[in-house]
PDB file of C-alpha atoms and ligand atoms in Angstrom:
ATOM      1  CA  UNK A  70     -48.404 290.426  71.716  1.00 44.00           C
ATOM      2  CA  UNK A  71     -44.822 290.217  73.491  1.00 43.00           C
ATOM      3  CA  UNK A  72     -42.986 290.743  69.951  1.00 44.00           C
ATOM      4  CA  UNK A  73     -44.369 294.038  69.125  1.00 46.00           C
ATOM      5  CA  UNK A  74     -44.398 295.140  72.778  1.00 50.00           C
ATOM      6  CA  UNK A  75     -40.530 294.956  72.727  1.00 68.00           C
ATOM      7  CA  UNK A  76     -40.325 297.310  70.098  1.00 75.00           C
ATOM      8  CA  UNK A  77     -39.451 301.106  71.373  1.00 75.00           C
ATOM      9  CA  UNK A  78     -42.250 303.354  70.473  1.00 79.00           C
ATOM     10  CA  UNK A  79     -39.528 306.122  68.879  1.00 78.00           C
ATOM     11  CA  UNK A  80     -39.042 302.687  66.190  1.00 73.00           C
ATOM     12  CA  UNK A  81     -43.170 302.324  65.567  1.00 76.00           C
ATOM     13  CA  UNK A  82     -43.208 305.915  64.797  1.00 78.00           C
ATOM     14  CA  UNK A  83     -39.843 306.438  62.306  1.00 82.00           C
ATOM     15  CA  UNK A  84     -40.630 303.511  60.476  1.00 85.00           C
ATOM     16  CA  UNK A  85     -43.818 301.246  61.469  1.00 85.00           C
ATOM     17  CA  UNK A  86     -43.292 299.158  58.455  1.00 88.00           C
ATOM     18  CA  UNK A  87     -40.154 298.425  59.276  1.00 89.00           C
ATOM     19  CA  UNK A  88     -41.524 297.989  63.274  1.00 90.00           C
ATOM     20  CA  UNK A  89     -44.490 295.713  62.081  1.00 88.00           C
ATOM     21  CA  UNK A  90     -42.668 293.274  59.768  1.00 92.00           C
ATOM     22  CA  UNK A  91     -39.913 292.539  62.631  1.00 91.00           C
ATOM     23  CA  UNK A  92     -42.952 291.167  64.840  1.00 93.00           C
ATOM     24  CA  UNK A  93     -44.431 287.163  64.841  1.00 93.00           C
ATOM     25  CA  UNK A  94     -47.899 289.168  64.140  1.00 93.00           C
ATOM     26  CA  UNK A  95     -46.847 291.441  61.367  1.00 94.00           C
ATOM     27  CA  UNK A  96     -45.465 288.635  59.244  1.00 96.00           C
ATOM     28  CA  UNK A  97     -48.663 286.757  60.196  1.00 95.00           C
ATOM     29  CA  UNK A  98     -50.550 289.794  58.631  1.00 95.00           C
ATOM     30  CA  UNK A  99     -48.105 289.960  55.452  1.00 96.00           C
ATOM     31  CA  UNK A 100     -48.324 285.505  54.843  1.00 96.00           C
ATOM     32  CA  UNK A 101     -52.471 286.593  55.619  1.00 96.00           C
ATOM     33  CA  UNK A 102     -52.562 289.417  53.312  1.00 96.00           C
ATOM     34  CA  UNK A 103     -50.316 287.799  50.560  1.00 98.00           C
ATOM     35  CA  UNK A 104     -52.200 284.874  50.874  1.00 97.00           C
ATOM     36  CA  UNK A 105     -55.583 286.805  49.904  1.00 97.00           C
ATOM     37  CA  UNK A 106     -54.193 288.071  46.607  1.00 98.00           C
ATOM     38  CA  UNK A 107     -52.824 284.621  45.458  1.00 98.00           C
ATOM     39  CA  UNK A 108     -56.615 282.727  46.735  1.00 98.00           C
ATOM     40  CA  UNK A 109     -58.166 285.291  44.573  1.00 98.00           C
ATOM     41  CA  UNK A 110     -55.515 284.669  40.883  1.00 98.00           C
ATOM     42  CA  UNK A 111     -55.886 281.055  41.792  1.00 98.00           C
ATOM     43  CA  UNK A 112     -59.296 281.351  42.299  1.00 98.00           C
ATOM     44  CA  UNK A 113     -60.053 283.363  39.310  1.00 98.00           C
ATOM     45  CA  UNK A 114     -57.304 280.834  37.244  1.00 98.00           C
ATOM     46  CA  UNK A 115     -59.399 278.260  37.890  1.00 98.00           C
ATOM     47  CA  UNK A 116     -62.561 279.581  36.217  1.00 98.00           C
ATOM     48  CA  UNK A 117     -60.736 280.679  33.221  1.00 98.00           C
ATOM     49  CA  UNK A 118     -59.262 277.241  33.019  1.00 98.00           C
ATOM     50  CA  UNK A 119     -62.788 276.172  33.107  1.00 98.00           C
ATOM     51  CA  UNK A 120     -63.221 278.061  30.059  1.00 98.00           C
ATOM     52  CA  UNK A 121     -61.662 274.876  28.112  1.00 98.00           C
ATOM     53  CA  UNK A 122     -65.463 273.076  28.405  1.00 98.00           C
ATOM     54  CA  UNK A 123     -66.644 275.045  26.073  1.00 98.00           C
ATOM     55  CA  UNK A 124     -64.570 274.889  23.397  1.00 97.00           C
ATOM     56  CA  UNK A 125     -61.225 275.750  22.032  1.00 98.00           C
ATOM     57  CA  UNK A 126     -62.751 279.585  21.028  1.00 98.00           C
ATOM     58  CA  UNK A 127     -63.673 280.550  24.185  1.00 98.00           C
ATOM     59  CA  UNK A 128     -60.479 279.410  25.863  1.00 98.00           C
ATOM     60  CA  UNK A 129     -58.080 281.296  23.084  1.00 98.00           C
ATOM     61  CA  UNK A 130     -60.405 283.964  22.935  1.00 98.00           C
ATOM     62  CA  UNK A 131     -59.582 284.163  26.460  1.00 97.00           C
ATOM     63  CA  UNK A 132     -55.691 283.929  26.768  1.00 97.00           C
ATOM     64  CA  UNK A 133     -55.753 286.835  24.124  1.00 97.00           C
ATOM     65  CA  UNK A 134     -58.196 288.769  26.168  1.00 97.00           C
ATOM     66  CA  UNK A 135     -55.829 288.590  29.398  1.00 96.00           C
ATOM     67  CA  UNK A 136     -52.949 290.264  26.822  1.00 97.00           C
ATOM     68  CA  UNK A 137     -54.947 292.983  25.165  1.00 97.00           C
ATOM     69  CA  UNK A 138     -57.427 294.202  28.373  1.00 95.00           C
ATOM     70  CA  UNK A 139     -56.545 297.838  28.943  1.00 93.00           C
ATOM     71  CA  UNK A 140     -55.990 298.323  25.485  1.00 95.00           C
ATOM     72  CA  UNK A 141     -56.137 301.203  23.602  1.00 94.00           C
ATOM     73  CA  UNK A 142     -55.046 302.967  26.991  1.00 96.00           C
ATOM     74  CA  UNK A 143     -52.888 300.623  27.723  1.00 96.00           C
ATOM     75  CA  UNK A 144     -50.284 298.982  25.237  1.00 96.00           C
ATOM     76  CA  UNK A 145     -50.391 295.184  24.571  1.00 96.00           C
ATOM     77  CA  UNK A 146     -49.542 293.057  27.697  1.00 96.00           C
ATOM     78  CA  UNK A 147     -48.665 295.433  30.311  1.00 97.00           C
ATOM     79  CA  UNK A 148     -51.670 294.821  32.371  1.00 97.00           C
ATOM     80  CA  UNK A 149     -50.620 291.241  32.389  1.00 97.00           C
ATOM     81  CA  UNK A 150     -47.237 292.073  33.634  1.00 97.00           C
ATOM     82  CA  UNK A 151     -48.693 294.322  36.287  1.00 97.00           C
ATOM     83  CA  UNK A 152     -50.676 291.484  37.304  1.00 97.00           C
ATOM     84  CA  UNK A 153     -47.264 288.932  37.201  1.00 97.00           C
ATOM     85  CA  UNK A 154     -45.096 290.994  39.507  1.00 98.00           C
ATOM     86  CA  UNK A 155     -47.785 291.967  42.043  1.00 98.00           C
ATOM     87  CA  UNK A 156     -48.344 288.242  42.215  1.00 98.00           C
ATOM     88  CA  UNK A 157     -44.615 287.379  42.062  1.00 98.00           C
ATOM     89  CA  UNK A 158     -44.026 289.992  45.014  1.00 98.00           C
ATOM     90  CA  UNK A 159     -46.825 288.169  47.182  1.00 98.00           C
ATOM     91  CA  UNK A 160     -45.506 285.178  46.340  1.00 98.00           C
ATOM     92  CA  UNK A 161     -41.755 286.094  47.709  1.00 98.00           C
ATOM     93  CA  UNK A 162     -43.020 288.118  50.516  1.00 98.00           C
ATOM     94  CA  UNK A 163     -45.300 284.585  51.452  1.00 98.00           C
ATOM     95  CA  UNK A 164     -42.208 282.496  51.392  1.00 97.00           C
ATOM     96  CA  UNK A 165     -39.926 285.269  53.177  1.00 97.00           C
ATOM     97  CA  UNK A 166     -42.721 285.521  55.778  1.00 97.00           C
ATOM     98  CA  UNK A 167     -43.620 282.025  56.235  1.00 95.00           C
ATOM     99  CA  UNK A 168     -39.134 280.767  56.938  1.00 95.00           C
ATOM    100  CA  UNK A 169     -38.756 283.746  58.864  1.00 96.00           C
ATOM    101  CA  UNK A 170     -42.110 282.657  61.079  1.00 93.00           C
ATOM    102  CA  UNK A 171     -40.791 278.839  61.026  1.00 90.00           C
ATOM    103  CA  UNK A 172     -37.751 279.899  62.751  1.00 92.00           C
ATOM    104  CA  UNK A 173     -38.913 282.379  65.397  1.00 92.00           C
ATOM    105  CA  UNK A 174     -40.891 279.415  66.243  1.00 85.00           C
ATOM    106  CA  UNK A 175     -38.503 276.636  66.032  1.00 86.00           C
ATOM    107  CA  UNK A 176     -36.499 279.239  68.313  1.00 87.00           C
ATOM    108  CA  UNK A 177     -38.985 280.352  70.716  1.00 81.00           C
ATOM    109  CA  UNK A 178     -40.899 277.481  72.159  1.00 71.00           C
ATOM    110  CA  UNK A 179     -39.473 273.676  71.960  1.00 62.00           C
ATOM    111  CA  UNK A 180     -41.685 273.002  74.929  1.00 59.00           C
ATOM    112  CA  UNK A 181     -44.755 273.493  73.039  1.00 52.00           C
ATOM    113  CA  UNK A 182     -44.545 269.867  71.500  1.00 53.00           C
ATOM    114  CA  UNK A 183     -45.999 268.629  74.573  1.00 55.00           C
ATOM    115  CA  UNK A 184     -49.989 268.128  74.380  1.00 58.00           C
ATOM    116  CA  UNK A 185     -52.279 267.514  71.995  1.00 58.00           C
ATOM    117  CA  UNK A 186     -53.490 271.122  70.550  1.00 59.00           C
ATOM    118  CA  UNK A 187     -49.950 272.018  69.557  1.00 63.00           C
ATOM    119  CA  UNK A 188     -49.300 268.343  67.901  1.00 66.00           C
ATOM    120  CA  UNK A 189     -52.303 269.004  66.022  1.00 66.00           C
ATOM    121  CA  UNK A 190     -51.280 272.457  65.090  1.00 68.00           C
ATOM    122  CA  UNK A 191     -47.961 271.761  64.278  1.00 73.00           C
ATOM    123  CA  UNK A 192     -49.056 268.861  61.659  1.00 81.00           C
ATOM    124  CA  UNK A 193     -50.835 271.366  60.074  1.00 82.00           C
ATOM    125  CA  UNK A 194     -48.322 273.837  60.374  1.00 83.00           C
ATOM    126  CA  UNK A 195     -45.846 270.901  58.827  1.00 87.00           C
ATOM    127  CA  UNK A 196     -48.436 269.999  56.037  1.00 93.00           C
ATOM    128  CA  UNK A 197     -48.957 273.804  54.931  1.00 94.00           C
ATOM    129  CA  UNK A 198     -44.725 273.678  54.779  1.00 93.00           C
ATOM    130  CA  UNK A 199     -44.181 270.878  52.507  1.00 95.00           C
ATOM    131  CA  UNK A 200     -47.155 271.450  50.569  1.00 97.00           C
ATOM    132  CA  UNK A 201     -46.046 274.968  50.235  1.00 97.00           C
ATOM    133  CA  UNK A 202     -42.200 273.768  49.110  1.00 97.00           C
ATOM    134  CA  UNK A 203     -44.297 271.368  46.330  1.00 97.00           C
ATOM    135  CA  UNK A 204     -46.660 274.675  45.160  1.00 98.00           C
ATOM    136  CA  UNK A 205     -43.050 276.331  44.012  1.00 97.00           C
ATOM    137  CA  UNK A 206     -41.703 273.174  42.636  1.00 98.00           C
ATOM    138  CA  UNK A 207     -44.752 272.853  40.708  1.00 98.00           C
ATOM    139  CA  UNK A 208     -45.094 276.709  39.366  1.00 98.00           C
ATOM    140  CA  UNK A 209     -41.445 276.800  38.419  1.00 98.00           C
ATOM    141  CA  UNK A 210     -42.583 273.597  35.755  1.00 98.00           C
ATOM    142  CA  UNK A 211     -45.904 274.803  35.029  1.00 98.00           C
ATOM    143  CA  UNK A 212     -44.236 278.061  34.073  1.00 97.00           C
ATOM    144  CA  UNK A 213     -42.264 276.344  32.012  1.00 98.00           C
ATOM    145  CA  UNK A 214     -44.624 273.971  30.411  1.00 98.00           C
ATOM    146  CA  UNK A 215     -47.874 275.385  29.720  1.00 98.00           C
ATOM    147  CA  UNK A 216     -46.539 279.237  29.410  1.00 97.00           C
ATOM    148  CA  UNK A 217     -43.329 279.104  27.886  1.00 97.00           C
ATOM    149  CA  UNK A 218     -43.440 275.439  26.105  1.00 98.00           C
ATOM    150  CA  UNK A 219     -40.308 274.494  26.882  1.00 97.00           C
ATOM    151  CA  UNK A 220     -40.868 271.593  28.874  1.00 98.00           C
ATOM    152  CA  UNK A 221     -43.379 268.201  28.492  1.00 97.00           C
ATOM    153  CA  UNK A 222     -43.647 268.827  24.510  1.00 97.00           C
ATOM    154  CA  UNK A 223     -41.885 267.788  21.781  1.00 97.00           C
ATOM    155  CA  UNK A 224     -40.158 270.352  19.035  1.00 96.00           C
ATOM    156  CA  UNK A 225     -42.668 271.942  17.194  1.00 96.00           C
ATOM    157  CA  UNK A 226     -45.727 270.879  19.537  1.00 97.00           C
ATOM    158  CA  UNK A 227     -46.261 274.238  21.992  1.00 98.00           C
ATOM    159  CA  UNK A 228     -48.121 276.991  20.057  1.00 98.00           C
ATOM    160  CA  UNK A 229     -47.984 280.283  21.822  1.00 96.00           C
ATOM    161  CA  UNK A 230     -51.773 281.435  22.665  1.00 96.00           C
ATOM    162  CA  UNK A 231     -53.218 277.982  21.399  1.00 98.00           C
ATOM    163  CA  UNK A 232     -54.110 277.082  25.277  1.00 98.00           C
ATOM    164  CA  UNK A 233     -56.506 274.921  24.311  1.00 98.00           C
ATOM    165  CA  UNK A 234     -53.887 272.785  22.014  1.00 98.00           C
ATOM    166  CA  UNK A 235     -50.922 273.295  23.982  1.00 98.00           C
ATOM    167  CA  UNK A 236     -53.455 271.804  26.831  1.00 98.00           C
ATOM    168  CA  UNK A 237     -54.666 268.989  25.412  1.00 98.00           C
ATOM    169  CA  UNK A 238     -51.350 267.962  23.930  1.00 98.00           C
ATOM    170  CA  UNK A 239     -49.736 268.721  27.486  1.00 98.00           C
ATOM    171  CA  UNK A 240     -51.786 266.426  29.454  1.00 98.00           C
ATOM    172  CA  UNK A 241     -52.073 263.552  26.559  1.00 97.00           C
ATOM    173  CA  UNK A 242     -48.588 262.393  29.055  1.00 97.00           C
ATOM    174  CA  UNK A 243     -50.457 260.555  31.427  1.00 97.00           C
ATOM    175  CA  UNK A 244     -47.393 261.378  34.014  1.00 97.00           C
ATOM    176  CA  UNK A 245     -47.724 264.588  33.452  1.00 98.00           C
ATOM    177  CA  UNK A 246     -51.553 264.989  34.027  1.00 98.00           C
ATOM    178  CA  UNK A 247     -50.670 262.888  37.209  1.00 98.00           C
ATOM    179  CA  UNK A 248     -47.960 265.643  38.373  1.00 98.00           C
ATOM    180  CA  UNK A 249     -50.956 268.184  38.162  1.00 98.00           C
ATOM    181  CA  UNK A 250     -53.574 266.391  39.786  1.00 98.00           C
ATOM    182  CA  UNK A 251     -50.894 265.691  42.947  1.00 98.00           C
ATOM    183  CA  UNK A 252     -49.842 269.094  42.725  1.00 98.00           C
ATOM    184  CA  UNK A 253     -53.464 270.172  43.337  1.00 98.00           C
ATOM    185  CA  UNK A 254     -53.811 267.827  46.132  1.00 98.00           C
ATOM    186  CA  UNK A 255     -50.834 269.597  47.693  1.00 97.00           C
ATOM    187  CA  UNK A 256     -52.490 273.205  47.018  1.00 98.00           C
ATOM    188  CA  UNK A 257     -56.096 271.871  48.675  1.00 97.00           C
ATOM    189  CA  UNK A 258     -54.302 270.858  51.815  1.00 96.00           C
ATOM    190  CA  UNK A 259     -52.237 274.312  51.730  1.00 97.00           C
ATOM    191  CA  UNK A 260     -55.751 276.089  51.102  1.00 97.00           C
ATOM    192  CA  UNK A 261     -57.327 274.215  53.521  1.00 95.00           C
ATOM    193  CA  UNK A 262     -54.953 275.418  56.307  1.00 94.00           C
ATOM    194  CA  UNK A 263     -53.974 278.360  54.971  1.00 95.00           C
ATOM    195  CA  UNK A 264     -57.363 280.375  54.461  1.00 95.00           C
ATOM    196  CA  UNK A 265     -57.977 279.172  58.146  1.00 92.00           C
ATOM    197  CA  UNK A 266     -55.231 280.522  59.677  1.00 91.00           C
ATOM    198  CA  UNK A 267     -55.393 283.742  57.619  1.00 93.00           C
ATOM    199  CA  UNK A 268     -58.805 284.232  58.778  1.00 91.00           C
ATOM    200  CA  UNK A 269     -56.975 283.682  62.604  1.00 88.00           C
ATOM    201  CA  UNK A 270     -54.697 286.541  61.579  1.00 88.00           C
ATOM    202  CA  UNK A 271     -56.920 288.845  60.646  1.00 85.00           C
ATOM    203  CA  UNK A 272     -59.199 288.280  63.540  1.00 82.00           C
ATOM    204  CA  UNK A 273     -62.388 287.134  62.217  1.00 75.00           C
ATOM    205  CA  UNK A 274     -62.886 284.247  64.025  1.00 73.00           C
ATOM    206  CA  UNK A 275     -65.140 284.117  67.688  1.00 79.00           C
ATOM    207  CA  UNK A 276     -66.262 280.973  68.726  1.00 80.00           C
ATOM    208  CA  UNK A 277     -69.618 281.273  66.793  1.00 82.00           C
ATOM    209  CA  UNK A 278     -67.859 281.782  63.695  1.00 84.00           C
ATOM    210  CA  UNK A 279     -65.377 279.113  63.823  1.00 87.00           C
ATOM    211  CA  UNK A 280     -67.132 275.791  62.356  1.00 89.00           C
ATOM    212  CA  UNK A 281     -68.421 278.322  59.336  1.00 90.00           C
ATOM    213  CA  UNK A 282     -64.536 279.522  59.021  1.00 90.00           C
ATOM    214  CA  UNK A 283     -63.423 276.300  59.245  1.00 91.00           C
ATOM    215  CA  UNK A 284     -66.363 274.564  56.423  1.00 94.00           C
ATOM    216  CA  UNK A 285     -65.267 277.885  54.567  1.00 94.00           C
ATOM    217  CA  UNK A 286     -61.423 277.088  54.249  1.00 95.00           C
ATOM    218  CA  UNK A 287     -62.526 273.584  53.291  1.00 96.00           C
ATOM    219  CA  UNK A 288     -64.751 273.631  50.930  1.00 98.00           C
ATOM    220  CA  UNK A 289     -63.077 276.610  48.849  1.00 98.00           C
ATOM    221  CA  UNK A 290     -59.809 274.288  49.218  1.00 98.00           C
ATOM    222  CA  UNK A 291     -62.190 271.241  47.937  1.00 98.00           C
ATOM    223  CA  UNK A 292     -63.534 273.579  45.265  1.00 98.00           C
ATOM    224  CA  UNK A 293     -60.028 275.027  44.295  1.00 98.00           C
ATOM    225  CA  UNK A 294     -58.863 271.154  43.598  1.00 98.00           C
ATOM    226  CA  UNK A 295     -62.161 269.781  41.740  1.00 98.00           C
ATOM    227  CA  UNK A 296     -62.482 272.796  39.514  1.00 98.00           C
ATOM    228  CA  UNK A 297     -58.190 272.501  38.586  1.00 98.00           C
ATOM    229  CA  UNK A 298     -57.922 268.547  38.516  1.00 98.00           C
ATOM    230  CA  UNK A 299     -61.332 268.582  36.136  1.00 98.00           C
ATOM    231  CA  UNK A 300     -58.891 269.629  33.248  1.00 98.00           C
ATOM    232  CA  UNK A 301     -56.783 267.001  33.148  1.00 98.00           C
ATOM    233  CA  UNK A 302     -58.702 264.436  33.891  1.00 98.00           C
ATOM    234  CA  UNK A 303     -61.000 265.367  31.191  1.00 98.00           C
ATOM    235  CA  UNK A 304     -58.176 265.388  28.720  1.00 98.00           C
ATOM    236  CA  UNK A 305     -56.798 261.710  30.253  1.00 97.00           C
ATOM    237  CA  UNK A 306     -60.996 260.627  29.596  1.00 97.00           C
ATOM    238  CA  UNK A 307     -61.197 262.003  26.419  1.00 97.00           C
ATOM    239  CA  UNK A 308     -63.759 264.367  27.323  1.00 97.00           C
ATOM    240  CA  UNK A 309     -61.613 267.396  25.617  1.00 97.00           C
ATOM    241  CA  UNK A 310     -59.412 266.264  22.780  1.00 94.00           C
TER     242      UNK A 310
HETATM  243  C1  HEM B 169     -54.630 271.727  36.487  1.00 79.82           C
HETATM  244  C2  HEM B 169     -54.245 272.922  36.901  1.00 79.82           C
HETATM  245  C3  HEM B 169     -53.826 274.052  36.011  1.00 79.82           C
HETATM  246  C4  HEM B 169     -53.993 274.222  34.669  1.00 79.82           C
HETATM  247  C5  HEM B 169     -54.672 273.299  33.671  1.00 79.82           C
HETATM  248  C6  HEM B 169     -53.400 275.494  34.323  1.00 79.82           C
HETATM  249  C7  HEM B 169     -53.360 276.028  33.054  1.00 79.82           C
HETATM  250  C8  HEM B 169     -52.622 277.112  32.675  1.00 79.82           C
HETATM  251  C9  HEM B 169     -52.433 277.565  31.336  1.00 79.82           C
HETATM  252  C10 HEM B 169     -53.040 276.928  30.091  1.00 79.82           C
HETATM  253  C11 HEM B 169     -51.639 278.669  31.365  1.00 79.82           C
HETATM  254  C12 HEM B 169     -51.165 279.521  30.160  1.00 79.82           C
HETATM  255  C13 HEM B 169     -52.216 280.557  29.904  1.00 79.82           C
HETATM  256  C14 HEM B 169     -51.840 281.530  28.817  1.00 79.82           C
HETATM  257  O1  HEM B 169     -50.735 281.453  28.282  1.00 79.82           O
HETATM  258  O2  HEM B 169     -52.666 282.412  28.534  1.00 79.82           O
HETATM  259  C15 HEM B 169     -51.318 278.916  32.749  1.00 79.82           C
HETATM  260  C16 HEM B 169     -50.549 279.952  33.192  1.00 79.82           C
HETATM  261  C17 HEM B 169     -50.280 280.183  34.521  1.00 79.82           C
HETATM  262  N1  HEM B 169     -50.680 279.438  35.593  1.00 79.82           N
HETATM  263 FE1  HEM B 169     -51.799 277.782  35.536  1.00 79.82          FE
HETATM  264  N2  HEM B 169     -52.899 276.078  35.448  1.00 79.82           N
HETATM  265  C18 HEM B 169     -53.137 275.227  36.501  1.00 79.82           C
HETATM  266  C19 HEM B 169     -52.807 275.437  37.821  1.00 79.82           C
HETATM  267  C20 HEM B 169     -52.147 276.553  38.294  1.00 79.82           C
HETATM  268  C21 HEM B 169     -51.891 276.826  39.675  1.00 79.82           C
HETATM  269  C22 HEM B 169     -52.327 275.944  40.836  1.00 79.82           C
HETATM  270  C23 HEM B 169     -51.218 278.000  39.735  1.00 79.82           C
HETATM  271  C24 HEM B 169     -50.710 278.774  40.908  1.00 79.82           C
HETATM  272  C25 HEM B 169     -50.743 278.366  42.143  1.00 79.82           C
HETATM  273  C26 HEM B 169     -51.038 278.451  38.377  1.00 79.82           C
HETATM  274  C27 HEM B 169     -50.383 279.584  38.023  1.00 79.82           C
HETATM  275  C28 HEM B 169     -50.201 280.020  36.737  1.00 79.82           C
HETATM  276  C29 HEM B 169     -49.454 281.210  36.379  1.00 79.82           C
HETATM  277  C30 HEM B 169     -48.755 282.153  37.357  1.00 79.82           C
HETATM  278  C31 HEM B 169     -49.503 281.306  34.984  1.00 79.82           C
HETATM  279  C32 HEM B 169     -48.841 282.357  34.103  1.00 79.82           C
HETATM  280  C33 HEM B 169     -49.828 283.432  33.797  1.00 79.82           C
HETATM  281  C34 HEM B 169     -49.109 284.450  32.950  1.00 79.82           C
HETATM  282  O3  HEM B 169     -48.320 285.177  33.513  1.00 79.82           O
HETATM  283  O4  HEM B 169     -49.318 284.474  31.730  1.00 79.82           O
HETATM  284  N3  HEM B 169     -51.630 277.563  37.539  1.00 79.82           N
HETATM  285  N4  HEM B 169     -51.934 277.967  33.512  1.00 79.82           N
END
């Protein structure tokens, strides 16, 4: 690759961090990497969230569970927080990785706009952007709401590790069940595009293992949005009340 070719060998070897994330490829390999660890939480999310079909127990059993694993060893909620700022550092060095790639593009090749492959990899490219701006958007108020209760309940409503209360009542606002379920339409088409390109990145596609990539990114994407949007849509049905 012409990026890390221009790099003097006397910078790979002082600092190759340094050398690697000043390249196209090495952010490609930090948004790929990055990427990995948040597929996985959101992945694993999911199935906990899942957790609310069988019954208000399991799912508070569970949110207590994610604050006292580790323990004796480890005191209350720490491995929680361990898990919250290695996610929050993926999630800035994603978004760091993914404007600084937009512009080296934007800068290096205008041309490219020209036949079909690159219109249909730059509307990609365009719906993994926006999608990706919406993802934030949406964290910051799910953060907000179903964590910290201070959004989408009235006083007294939120009950800190009630999940299965806090979720019901939470998506009883019909807008606010609707915000989720477009939110997770945003985070299938980021999946969908996403996992594919990471698995570009890293190299494991030949041209015998590109449809199976491609079904891969898809259906996990697919999978991802079924399993979230099941919640609230339950609770709009009146499946869990
Ligand atoms: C319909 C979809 C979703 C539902 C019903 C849901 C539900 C919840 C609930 C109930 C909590 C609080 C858990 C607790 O306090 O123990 C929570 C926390 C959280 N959710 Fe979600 N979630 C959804 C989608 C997502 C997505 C798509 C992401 C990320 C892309 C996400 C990221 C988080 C994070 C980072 C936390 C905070 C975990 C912590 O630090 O305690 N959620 N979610």
């Amino acid at each position: 690759m012409a990026a890390t070719e221009a790099i003097p060998t006397t910078v790979w070897r002082t600092n190759p961090v340094a050398a690697l994330w000043s390249t196209m490829v090495g952010k490609k390999v930090v948004m790929a990497v990055t990427g990995a660890v948040l597929v996985a939480f959101v992945i694993g999310h999911m199935l906990g969230n899942l957790k609310i079909f069988l019954g208000a127990e399991a799912i508070d059993t569970y949110a207590v569970f994610l604050r006292t694993m580790g323990e004796p060893l480890v005191p209350y909620s720490v491995l929680l927080w361990v898990v919250r700022i290695v996610l929050l550092t993926c999630v800035a060095l994603h978004i760091t990785a993914a404007v600084q790639l937009t512009r080296m593009n934007w800068a290096a090749r205008p041309e490219s706009y020209d036949t079909k492959q690159s219109i249909a990899t730059t509307y990609a490219a365009r719906t993994t952007r926006w999608s990706g701006v919406i993802l934030v958007l949406f964290i910051v108020y799910h953060l907000l709401h179903l964590t910290a209760g201070r959004v989408g309940f009235r006083a007294g409503e939120f009950q800190h590790l009630s999940v299965y209360h806090n979720v019901v009542t939470g998506f009883s606002v019909w807008y606010v069940a609707l915000f989720y379920v477009v939110a997770m339409a945003c985070l299938c088409l980021h999946l969908d595009h996403g996992i594919w390109s990471a698995l570009q990145t890293l190299g494991w596609n030949d041209a015998r293992s590109t449809p199976l990539f491609r079904a891969l990114s898809r259906v996990t994407a697919l999978a991802v949005f079924l399993g979230f949007i099941s919640v609230p849509v339950a609770v709009l049905a009146g499946w869990v009340r």
